[in-house]
mmCIF file of C-alpha atoms in Angstrom:
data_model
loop_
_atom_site.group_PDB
_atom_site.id
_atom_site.type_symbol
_atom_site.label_atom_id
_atom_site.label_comp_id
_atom_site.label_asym_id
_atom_site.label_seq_id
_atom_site.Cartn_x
_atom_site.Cartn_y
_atom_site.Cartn_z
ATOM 1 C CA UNK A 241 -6.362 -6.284 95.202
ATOM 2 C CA UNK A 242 -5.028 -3.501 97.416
ATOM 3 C CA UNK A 243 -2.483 -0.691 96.697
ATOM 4 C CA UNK A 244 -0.421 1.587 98.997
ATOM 5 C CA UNK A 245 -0.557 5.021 97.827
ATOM 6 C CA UNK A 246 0.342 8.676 98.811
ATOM 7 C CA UNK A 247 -2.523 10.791 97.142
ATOM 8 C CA UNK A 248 -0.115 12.904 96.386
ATOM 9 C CA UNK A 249 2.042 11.030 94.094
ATOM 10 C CA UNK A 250 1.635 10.766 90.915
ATOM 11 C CA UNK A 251 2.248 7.671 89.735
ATOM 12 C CA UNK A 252 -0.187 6.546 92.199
ATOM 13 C CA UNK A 253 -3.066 8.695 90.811
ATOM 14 C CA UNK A 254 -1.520 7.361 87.598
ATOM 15 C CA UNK A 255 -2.374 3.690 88.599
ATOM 16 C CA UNK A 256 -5.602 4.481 90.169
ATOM 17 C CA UNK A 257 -6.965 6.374 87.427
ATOM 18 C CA UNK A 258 -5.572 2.897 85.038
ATOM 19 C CA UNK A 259 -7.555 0.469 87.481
ATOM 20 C CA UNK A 260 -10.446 2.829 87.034
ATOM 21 C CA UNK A 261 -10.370 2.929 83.429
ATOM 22 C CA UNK A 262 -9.952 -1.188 83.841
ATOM 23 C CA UNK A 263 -12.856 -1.852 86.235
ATOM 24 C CA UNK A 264 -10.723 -3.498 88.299
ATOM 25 C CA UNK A 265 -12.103 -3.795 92.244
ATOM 26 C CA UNK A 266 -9.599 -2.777 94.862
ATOM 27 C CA UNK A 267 -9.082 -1.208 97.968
ATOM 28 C CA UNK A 268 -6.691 2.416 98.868
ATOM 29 C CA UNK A 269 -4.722 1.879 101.235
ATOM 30 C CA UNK A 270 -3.141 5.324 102.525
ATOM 31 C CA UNK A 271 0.016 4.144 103.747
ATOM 32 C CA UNK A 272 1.094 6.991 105.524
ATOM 33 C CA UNK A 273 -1.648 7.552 107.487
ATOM 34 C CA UNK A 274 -2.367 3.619 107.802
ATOM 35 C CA UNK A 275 1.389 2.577 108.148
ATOM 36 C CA UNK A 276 2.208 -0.848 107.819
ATOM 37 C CA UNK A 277 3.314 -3.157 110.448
ATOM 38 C CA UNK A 278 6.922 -5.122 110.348
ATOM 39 C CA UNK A 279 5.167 -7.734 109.775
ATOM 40 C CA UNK A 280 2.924 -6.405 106.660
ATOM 41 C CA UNK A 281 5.949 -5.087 105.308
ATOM 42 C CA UNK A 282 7.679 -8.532 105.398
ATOM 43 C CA UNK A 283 4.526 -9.999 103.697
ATOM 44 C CA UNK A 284 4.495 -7.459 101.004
ATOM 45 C CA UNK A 285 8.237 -8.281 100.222
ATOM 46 C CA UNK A 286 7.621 -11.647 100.111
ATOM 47 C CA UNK A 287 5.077 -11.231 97.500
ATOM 48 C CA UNK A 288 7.559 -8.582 95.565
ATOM 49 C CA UNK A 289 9.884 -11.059 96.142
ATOM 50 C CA UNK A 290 12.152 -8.076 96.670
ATOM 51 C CA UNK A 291 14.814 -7.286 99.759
ATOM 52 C CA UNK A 292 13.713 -3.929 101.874
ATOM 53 C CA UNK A 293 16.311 -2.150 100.191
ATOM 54 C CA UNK A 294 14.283 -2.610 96.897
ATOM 55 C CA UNK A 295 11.919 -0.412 98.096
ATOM 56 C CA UNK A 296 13.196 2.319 99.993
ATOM 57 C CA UNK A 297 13.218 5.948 98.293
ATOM 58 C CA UNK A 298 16.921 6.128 99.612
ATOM 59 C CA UNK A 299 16.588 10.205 98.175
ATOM 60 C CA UNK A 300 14.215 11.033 100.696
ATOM 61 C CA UNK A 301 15.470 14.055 103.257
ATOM 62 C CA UNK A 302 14.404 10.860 106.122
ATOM 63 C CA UNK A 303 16.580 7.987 104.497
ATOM 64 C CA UNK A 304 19.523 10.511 104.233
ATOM 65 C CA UNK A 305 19.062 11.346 107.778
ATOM 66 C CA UNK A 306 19.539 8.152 108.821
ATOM 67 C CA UNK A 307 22.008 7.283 106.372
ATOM 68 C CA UNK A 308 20.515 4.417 104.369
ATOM 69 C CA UNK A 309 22.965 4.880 101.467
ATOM 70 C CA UNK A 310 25.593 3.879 104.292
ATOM 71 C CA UNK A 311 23.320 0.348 105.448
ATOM 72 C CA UNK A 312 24.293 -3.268 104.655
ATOM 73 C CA UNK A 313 22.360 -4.922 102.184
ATOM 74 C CA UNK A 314 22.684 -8.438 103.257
ATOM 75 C CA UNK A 315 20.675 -11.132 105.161
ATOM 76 C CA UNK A 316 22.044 -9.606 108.311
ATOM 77 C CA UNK A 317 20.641 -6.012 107.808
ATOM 78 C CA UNK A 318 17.436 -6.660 106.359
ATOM 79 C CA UNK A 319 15.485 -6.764 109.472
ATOM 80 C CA UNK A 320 17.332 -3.246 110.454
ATOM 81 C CA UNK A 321 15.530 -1.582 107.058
ATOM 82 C CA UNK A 322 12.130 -3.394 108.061
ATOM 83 C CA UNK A 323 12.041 -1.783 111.153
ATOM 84 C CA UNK A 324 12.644 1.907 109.158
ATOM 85 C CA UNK A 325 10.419 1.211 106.799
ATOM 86 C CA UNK A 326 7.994 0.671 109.016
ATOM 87 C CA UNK A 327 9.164 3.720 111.530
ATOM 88 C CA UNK A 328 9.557 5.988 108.378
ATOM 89 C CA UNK A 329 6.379 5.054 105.482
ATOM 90 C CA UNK A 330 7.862 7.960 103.441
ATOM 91 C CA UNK A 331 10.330 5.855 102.401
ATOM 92 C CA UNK A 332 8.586 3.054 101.047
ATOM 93 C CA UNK A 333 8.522 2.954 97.559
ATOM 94 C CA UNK A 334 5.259 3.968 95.464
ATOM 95 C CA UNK A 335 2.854 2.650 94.821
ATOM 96 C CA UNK A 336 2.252 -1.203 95.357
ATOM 97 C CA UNK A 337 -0.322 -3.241 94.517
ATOM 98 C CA UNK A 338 -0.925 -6.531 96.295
ATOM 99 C CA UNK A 339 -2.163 -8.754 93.454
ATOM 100 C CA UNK A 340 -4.990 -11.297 93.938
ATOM 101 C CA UNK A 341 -2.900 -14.555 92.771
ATOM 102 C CA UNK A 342 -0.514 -13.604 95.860
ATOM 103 C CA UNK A 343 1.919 -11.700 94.077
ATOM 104 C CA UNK A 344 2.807 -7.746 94.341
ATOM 105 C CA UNK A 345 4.106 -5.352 91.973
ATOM 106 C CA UNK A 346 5.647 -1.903 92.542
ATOM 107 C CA UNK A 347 3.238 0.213 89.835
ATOM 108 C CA UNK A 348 5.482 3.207 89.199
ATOM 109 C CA UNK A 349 4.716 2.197 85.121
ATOM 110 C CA UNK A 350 1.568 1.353 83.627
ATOM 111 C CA UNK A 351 2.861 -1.570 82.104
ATOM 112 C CA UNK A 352 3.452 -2.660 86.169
ATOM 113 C CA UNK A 353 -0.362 -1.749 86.604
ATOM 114 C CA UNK A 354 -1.441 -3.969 83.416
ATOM 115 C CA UNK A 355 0.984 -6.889 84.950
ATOM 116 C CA UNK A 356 -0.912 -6.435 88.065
ATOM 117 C CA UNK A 357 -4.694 -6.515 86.709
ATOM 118 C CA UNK A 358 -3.167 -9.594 84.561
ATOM 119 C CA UNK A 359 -2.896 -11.529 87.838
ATOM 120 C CA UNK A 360 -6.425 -11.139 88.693
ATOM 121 C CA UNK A 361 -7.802 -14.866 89.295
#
């Protein structure tokens, strides 16, 4: 198990301190200093099961610069909000944990931390 966090956030201490309290075994993954490639992006959505769109913080001072709120959300687009998400980590939603049965959840809730740890093989 893996999750993507900004120490600063704090629904991610929020989950971390919940897999602590669970004994779960996982690895931090600091996204925005270890930003993930297209391709890990794509992978992660996959496993969400979510469009890039899902997960962009479209408040963030970045996505408003580039006008995200303005974007197509459609098959055509979505490789357009890969490549930001990948040029611009900030705006990837927080945090996510890559689940051990394959899956992914966006933890912003404990109940999507519990969900997670229930996937453990």
């Amino acid at each position: 198990m893996e999750i993507w966090i900004n120490p600063a956030c704090s629904k991610c201490r929020g989950a971390i301190g919940l897999l602590d309290a669970e004994g779960a075994e996982y690895t931090v993954r600091r996204y925005l200093e270890d930003v993930p490639s297209e391709a890990e992006i794509r992978e992660v959505l996959e496993r969400l099961g979510l469009e890039p769109w899902d997960i962009t913080r479209t408040q963030e001072a970045e996505a408003k610069e580039l006008g995200l709120k303005e974007w197509a959300r459609d098959a055509g687009s979505r490789e357009r909000w890969v490549t930001a998400l990948a040029g611009h980590p900030r705006l990837i939603q927080r945090p996510i944990i890559t689940a051990e049965d394959g899956t992914a959840v966006v933890a912003r809730t404990d109940e999507a931390v519990r969900d997670a740890l229930d996937r453990r093989s």
